mmCIF file of C-alpha atoms and ligand atoms in Angstrom:
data_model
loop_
_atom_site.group_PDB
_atom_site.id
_atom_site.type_symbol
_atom_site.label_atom_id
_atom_site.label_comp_id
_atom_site.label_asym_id
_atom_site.label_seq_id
_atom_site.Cartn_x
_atom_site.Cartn_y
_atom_site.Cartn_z
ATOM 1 C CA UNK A 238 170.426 77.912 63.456
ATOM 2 C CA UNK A 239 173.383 75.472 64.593
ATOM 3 C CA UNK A 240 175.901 78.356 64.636
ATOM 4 C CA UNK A 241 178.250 77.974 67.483
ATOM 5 C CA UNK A 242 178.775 81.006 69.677
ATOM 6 C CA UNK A 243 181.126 81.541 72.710
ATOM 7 C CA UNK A 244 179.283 83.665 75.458
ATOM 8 C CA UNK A 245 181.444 83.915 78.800
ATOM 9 C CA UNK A 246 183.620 81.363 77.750
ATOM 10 C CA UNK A 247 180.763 78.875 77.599
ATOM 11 C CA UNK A 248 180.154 77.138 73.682
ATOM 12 C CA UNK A 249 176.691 77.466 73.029
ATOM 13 C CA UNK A 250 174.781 76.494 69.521
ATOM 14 C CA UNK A 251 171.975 78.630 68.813
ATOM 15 C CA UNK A 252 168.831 76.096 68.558
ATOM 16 C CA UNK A 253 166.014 78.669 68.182
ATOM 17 C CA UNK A 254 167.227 80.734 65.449
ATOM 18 C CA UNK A 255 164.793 84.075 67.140
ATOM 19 C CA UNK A 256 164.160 85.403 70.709
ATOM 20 C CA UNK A 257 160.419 83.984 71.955
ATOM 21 C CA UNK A 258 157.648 86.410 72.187
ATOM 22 C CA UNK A 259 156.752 88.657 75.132
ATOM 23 C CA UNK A 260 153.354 89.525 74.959
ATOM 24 C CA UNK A 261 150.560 90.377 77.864
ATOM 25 C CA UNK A 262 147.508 88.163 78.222
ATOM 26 C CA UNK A 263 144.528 90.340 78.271
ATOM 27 C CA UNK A 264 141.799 88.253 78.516
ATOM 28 C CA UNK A 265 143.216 86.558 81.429
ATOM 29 C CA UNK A 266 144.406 89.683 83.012
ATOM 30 C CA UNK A 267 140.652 90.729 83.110
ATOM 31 C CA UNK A 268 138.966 87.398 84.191
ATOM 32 C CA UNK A 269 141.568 87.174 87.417
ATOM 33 C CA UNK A 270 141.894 90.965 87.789
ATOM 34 C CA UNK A 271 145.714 91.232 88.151
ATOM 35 C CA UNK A 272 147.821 91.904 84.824
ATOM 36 C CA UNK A 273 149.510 88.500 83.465
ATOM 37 C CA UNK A 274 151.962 88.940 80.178
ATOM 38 C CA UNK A 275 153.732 85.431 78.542
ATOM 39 C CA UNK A 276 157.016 84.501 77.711
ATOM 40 C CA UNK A 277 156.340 82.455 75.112
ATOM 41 C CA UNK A 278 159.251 79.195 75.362
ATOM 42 C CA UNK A 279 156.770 77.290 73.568
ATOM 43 C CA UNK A 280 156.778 79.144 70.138
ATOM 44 C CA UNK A 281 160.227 77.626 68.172
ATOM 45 C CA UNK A 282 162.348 75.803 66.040
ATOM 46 C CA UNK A 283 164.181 72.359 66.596
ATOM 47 C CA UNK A 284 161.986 69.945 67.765
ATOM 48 C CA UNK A 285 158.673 72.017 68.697
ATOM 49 C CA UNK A 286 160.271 74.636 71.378
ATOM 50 C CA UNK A 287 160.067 74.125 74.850
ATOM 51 C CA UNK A 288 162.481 75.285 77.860
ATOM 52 C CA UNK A 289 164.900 72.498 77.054
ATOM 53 C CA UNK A 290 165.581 73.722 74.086
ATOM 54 C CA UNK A 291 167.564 76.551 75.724
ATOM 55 C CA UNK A 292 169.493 74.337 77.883
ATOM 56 C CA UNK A 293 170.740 72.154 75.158
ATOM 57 C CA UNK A 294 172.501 75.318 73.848
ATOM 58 C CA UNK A 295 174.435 75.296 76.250
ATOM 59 C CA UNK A 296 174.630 71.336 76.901
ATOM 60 C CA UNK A 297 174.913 70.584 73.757
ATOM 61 C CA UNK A 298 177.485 73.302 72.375
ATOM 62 C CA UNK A 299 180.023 71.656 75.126
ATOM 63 C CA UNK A 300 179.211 67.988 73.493
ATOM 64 C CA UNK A 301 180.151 69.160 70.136
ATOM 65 C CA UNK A 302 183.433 71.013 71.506
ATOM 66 C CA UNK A 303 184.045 67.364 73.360
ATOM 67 C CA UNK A 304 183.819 65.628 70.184
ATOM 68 C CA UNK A 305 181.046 63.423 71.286
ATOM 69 C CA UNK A 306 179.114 61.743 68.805
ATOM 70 C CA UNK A 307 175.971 60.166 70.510
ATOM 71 C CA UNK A 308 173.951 61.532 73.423
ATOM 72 C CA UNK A 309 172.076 59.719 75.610
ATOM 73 C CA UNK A 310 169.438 61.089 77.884
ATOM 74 C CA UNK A 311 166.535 59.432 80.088
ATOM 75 C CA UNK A 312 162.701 60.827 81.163
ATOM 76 C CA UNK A 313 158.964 59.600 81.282
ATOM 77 C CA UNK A 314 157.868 58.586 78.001
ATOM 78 C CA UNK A 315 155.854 61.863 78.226
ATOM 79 C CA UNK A 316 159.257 63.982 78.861
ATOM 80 C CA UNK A 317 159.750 67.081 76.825
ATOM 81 C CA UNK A 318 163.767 66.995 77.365
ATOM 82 C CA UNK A 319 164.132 63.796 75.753
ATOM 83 C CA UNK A 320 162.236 64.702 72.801
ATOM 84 C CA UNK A 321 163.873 67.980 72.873
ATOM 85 C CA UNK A 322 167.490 66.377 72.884
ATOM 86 C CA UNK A 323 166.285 64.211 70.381
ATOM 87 C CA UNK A 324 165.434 66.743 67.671
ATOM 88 C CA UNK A 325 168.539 68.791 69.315
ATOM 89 C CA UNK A 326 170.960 65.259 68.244
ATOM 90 C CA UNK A 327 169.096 65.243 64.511
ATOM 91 C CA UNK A 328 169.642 68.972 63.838
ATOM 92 C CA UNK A 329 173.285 68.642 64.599
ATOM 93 C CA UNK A 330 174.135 65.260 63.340
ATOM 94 C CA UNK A 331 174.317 63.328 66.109
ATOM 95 C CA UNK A 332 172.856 59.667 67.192
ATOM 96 C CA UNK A 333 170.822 59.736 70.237
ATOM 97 C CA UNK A 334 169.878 57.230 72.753
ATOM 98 C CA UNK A 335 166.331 57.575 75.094
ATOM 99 C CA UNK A 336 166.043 55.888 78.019
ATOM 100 C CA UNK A 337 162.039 55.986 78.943
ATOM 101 C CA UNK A 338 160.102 55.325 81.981
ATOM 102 C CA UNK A 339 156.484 54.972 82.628
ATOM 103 C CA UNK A 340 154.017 52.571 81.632
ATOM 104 C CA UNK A 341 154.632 51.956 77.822
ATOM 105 C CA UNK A 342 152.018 52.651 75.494
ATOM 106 C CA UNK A 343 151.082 50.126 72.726
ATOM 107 C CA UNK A 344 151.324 52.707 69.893
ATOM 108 C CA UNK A 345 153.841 55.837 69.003
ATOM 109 C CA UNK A 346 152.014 58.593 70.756
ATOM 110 C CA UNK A 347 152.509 62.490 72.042
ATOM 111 C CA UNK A 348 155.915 63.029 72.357
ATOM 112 C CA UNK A 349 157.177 59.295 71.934
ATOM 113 C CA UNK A 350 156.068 59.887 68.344
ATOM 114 C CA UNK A 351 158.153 62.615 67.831
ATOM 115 C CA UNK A 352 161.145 60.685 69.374
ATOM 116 C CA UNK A 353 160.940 57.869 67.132
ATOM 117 C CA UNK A 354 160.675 60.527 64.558
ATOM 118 C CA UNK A 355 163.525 62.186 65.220
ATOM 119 C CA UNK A 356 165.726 58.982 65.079
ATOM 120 C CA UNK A 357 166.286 58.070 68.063
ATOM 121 C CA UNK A 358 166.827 54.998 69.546
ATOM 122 C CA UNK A 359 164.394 54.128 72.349
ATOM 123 C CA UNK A 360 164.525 52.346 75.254
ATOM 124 C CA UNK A 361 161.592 51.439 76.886
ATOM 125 C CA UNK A 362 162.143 50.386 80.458
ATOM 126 C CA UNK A 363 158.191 50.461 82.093
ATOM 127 C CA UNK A 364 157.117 51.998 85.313
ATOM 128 C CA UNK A 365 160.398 52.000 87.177
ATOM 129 C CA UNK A 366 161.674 54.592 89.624
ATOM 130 C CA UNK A 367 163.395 58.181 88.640
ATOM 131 C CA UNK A 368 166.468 56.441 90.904
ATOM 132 C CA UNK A 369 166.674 52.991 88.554
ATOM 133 C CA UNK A 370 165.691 54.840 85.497
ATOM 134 C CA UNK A 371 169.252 55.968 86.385
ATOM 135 C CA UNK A 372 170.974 53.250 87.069
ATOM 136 C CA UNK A 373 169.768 51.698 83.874
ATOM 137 C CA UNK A 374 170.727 54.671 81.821
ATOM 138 C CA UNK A 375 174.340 54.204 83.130
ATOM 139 C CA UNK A 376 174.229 50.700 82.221
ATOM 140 C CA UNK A 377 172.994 52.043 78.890
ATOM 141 C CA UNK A 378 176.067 54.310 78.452
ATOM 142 C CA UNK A 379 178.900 52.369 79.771
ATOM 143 C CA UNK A 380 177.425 49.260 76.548
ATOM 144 C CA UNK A 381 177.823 52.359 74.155
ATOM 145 C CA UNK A 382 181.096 53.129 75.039
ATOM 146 C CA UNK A 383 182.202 49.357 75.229
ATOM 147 C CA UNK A 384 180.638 49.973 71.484
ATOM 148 C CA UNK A 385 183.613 53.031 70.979
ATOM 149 C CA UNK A 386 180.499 55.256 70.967
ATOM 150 C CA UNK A 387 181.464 58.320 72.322
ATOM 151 C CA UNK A 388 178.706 59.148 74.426
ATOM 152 C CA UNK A 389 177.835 62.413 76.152
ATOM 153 C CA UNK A 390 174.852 61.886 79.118
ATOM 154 C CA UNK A 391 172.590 64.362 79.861
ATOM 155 C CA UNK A 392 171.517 64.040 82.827
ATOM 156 C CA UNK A 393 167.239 64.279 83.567
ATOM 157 C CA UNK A 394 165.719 66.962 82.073
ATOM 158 C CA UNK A 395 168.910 68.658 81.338
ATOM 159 C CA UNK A 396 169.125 69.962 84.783
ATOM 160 C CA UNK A 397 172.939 70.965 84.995
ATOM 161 C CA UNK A 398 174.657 74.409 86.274
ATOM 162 C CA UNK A 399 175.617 74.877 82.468
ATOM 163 C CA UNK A 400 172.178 74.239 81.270
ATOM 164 C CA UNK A 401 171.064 76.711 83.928
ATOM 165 C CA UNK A 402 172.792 79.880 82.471
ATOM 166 C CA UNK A 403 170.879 79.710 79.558
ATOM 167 C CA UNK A 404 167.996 80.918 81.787
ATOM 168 C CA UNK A 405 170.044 83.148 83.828
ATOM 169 C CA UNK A 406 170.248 85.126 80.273
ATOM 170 C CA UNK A 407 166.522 84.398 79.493
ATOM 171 C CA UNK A 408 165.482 86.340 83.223
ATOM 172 C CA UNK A 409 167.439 89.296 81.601
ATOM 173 C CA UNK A 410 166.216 88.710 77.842
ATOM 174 C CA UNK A 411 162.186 88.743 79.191
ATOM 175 C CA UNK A 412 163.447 91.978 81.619
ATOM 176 C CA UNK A 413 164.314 93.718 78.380
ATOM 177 C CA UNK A 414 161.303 92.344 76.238
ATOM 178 C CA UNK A 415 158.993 93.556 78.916
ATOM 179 C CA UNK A 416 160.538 97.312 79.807
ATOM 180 C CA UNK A 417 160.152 97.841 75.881
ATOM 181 C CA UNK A 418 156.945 97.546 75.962
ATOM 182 C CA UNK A 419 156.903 99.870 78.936
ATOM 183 C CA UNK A 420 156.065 97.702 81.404
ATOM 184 C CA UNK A 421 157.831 95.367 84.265
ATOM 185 C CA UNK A 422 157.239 92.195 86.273
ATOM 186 C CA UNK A 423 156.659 91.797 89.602
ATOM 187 C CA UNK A 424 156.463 87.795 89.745
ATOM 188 C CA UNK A 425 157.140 84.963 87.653
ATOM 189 C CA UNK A 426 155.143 81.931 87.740
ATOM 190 C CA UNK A 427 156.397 78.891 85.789
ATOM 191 C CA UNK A 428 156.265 74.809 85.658
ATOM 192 C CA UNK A 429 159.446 73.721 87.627
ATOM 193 C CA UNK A 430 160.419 69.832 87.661
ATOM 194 C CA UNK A 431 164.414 69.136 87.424
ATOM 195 C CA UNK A 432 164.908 72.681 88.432
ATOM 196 C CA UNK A 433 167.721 74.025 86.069
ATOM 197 C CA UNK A 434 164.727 76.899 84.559
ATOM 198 C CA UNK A 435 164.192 77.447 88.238
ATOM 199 C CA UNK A 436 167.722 77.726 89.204
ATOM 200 C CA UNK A 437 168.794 79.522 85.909
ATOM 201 C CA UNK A 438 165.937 82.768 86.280
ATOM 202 C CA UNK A 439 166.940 82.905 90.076
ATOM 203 C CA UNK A 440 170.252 83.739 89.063
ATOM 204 C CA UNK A 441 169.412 85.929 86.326
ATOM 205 C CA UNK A 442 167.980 87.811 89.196
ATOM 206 C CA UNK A 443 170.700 88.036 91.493
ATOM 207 C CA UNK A 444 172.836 89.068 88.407
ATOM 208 C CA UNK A 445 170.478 91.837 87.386
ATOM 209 C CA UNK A 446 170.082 92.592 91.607
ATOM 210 C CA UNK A 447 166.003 92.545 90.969
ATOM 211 C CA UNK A 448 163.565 91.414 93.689
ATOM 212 C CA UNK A 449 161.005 89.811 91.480
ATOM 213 C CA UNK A 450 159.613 86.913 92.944
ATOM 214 C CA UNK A 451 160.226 83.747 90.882
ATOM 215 C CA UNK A 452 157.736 80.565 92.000
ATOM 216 C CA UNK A 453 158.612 77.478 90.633
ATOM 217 C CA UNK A 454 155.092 74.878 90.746
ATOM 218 C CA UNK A 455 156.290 72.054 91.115
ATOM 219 C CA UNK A 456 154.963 68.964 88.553
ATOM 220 C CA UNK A 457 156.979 66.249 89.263
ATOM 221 C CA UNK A 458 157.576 64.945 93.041
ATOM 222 C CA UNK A 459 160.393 62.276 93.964
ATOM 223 C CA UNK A 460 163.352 63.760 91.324
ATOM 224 C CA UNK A 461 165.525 64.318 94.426
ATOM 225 C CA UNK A 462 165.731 63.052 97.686
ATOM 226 C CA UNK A 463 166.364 67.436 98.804
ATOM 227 C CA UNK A 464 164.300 69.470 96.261
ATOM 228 C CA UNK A 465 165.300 73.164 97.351
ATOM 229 C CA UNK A 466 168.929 72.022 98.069
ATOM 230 C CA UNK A 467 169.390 70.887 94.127
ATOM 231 C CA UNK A 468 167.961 73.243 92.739
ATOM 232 C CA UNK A 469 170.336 75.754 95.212
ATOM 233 C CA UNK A 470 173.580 73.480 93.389
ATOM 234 C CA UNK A 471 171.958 74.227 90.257
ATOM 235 C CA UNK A 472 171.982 77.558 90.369
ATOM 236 C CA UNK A 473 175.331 78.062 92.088
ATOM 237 C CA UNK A 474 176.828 76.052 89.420
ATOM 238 C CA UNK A 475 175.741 78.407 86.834
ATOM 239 C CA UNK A 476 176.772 81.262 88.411
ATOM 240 C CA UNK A 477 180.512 79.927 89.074
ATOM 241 C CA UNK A 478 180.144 79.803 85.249
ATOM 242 C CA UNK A 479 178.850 82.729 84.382
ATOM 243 C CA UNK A 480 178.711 85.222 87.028
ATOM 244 C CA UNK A 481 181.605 83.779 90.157
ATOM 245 C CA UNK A 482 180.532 87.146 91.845
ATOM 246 C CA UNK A 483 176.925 86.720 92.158
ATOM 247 C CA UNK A 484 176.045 84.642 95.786
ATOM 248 C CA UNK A 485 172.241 82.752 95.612
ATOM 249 C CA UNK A 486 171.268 81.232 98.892
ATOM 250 C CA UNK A 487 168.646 79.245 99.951
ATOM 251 C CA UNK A 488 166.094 81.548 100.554
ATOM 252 C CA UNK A 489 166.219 82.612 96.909
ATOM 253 C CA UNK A 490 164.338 79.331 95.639
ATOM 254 C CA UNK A 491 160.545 79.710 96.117
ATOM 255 C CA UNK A 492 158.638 76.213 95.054
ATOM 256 C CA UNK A 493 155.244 75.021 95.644
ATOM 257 C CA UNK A 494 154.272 71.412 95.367
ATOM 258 C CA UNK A 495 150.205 72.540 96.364
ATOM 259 C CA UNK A 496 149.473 72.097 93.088
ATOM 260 C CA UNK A 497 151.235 68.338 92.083
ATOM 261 C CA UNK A 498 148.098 66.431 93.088
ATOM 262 C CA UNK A 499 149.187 62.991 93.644
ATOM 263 C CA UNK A 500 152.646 63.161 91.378
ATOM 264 C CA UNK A 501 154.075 63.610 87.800
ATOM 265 C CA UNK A 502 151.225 63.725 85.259
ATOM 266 C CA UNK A 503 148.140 62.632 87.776
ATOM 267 C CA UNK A 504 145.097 64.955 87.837
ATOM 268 C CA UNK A 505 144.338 68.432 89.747
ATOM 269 C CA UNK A 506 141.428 70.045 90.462
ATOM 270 C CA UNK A 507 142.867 73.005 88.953
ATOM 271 C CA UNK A 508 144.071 71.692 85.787
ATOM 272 C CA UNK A 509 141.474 71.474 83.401
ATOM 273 C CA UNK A 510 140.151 74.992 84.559
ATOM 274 C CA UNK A 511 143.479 76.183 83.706
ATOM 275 C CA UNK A 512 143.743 74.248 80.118
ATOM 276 C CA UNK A 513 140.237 75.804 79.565
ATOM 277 C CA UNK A 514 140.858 79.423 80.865
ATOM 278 C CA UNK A 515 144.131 79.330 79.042
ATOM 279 C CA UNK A 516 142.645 77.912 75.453
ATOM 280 C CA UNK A 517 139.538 80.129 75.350
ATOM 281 C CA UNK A 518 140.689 83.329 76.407
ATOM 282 C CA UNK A 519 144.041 83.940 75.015
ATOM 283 C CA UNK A 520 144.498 80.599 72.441
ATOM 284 C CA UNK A 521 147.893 79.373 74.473
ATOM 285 C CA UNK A 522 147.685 75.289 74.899
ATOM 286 C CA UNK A 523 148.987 74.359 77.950
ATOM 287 C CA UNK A 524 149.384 70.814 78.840
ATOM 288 C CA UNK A 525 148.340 68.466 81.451
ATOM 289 C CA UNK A 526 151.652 67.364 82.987
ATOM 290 C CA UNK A 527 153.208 70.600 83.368
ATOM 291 C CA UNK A 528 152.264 73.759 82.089
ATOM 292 C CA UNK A 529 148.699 73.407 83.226
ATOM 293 C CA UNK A 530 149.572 72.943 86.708
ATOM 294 C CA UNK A 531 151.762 76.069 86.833
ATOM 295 C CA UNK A 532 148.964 78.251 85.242
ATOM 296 C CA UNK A 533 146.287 76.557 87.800
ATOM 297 C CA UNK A 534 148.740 77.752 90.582
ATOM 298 C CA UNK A 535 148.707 81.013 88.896
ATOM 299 C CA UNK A 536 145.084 81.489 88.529
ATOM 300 C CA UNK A 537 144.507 80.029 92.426
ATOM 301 C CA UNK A 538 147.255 82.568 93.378
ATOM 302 C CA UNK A 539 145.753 85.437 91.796
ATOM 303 C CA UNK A 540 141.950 84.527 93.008
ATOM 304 C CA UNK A 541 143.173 84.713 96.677
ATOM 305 C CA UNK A 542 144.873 87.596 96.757
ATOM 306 C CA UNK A 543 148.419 86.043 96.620
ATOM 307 C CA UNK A 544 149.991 87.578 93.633
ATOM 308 C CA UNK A 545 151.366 90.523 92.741
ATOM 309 C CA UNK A 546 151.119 91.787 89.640
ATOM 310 C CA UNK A 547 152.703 92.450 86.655
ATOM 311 C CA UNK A 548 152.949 88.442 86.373
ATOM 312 C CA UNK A 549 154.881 87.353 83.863
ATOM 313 C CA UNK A 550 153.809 82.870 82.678
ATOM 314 C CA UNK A 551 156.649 81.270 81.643
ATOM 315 C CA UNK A 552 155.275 78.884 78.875
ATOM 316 C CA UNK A 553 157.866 76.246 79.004
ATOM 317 C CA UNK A 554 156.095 74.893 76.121
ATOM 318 C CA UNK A 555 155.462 71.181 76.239
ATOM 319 C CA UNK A 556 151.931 70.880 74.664
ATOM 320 C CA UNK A 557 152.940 67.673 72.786
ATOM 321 C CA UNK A 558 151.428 65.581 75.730
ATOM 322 C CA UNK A 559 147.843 67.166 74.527
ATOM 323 C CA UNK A 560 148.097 64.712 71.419
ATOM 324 C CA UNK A 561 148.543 61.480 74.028
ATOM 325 C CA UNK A 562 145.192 59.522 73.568
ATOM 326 C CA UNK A 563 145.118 59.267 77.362
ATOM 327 C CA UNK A 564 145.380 62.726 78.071
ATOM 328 C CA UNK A 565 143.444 63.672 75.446
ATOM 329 C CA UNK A 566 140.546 61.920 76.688
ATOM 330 C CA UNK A 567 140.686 63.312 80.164
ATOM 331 C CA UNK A 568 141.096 66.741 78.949
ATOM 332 C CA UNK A 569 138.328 66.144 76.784
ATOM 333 C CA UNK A 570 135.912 64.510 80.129
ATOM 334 C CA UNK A 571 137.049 66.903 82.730
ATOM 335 C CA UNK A 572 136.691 70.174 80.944
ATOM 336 C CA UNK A 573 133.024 70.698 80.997
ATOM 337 C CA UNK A 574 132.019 73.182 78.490
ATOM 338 C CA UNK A 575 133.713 69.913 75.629
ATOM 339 C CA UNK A 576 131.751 67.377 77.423
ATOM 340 C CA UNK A 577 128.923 69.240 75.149
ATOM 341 C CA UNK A 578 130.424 68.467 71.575
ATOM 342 C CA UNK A 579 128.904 65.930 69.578
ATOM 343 C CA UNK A 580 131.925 63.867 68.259
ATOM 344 C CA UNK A 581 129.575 61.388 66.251
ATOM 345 C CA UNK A 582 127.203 62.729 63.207
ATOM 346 C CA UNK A 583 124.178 64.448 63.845
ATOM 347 C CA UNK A 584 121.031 62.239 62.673
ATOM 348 C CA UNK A 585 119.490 63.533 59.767
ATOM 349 C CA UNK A 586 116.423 65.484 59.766
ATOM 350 C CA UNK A 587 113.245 63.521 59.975
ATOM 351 C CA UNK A 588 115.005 60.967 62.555
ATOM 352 C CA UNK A 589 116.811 58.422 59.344
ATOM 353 C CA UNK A 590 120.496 58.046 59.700
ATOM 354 C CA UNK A 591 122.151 59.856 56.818
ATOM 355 C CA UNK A 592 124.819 57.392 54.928
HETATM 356 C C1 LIG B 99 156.993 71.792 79.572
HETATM 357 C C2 LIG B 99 157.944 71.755 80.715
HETATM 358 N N1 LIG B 99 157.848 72.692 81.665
HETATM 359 C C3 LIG B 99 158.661 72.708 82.730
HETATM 360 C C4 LIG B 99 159.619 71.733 82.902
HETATM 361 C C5 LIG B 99 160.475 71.786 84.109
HETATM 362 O O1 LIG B 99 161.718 72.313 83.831
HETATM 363 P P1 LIG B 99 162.949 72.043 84.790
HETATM 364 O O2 LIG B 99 163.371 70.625 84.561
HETATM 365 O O3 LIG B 99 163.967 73.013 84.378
HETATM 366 O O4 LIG B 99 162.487 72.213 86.188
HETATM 367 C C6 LIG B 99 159.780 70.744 81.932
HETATM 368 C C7 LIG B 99 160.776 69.672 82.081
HETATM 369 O O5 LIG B 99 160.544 68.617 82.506
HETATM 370 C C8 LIG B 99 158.922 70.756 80.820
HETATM 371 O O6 LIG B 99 159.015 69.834 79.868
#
């Protein structure tokens, strides 16, 4: 891990240290009746895995060969990219700076935990708006370079053209995974927020001239003004790094917000059948905020008819949020078959308390 590489001219430090699994999901497969195999993002190293994790090869290979010393990067206390870039900064040495929205908790919980853990220095800036969570995080850099810090901001959730190419390779890494085990996909179903994972495996399949359809659920409403037209920029960014050739237009990007509910992190219908589905047939956590939604989307998709199969999940990881006391609890009320369990002791036989 931490070895710098140069692929296409791009610096990139390998984070993960192994490829993540490819494996199908039989279980599931059965219950919905159309085959569904994993790409499992959320099995790695640095800082628990995750789809960031990938990007900040890429982002943070080009920091290093900057010379920067300090990143700085902003997100909902829940995020999984500032947590990620946090344990990114650790691993390679360098001081990190979160900027966090959302109302602030009271303790160090789910992933805010980890941040703290990881060293970095948080700012906690309460339930303002994805546009002045931005403006404050520029305030926050320009006072660390007044300091001579030399600061290198990644923007929210990573989402850059040069992040992106990391999963323009990852469309053709799961493509290879999949064929070995003599099989292929015919859609890809994934959690899509800041876009660059959305962007990134659209160009991976332009590149490798494949017709797989890629749908991007959206978890996370308001992070631009023009959704599809971002995450268009996105991915012709990466390709003017990595592939100039390669042309992605705007019918390319497929994203559905029917599964959002009311915004970032508020409850679905879907959700906790999805969390439960998920858990007890196959053992995969996914999450609340994000990785649940994408999976309800997949299992509403595939119960009306709307999915064709091979489908690959794309586990973007991000099951940190599950350890949120908040979150926790709600899992725990709205899934019904844990509504059951007895959390307190059983009273002892013949009706005394036991001590
Ligand atoms: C677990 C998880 N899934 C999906 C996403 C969305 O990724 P992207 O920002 O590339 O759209 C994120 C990032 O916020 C995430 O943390």
């Amino acid at each position: 891990m931490g070895t710098t590489t140069r692929g296409q001219d791009l610096p990139r430090i390998d984070l993960r240290g192994f490829t993540s699994p490819l494996h199908p999901l039989r279980r599931l497969s059965e219950e919905l009746g159309v085959e569904v195999w994993c790409k499992r993002d959320d099995v790695g190293s640095v800082g628990l895995a995750g789809n960031k994790v990938r990007k900040l090869e890429m982002e943070l290979g080009h920091a290093l060969a900057l010379g920067a010393t300090h990143i700085v990067t902003e997100g909902s206390r829940h995020s999984n990219a500032t947590r990620a870039a946090a344990a990114a900064a650790a691993a390679l040495g360098l001081r990190c700076t979160l900027v966090l929205c959302h109302d602030e908790p009271t303790e160090p919980v789910g992933n805010l935990l980890l941040d703290g853990l990881f060293g970095a220095d948080l700012r906690l800036v309460g339930d303002v708006s994805w546009v002045e969570l931005a403006e404050v995080t520029a305030g926050v850099v320009r006072d660390l370079e007044g300091a001579s810090e030399r600061v290198y901001r990644l923007p929210i959730g990573s989402a850059t053209g040069r992040g992106a190419t990391s999963f323009a390779r990852a469309f053709a890494e799961a493509e290879e995974q999949i064929r070995a085990q003599g099989a292929d996909f015919a859609t890809i179903v994934h959690a899509s927020s800041a876009g660059s994972t959305h962007a990134g495996l659209v160009l991976g399949r332009a590149i490798r001239r494949r017709s797989t359809r890629i749908v991007g659920v959206v978890v996370a409403g308001e992070v631009y003004d023009d959704v599809p037209g971002n995450y268009l920029r996105l991915a012709r960014e990466a390709a003017a790094f990595i592939s100039p050739e390669t042309s992605v237009g705007a019918s390319d990007i497929e994203l559905t917000e029917a599964y959002l509910g009311q915004g970032y992190g508020q409850p679905t219908p879907g959700v906790p059948e999805a969390i439960d589905l998920m858990a007890r047939l196959e053992g995969i956590v996914v999450d609340p905020v994000y990785t649940a939604k994408a999976a309800a989307a997949l299992i509403d998709l595939a119960r009306t008819g709307q999915l064709q199969g091979p489908v690959l999940f794309w586990h973007t990881g991000g099951y940190h949020a599950m350890f949120d006391p908040a979150l926790a609890a709600r899992v725990w009320s709205e899934v019904p078959r844990l509504r059951g369990i007895r959390l307190t002791p059983a009273p002892a036989p013949g009706g005394s308390t036991r001590s």
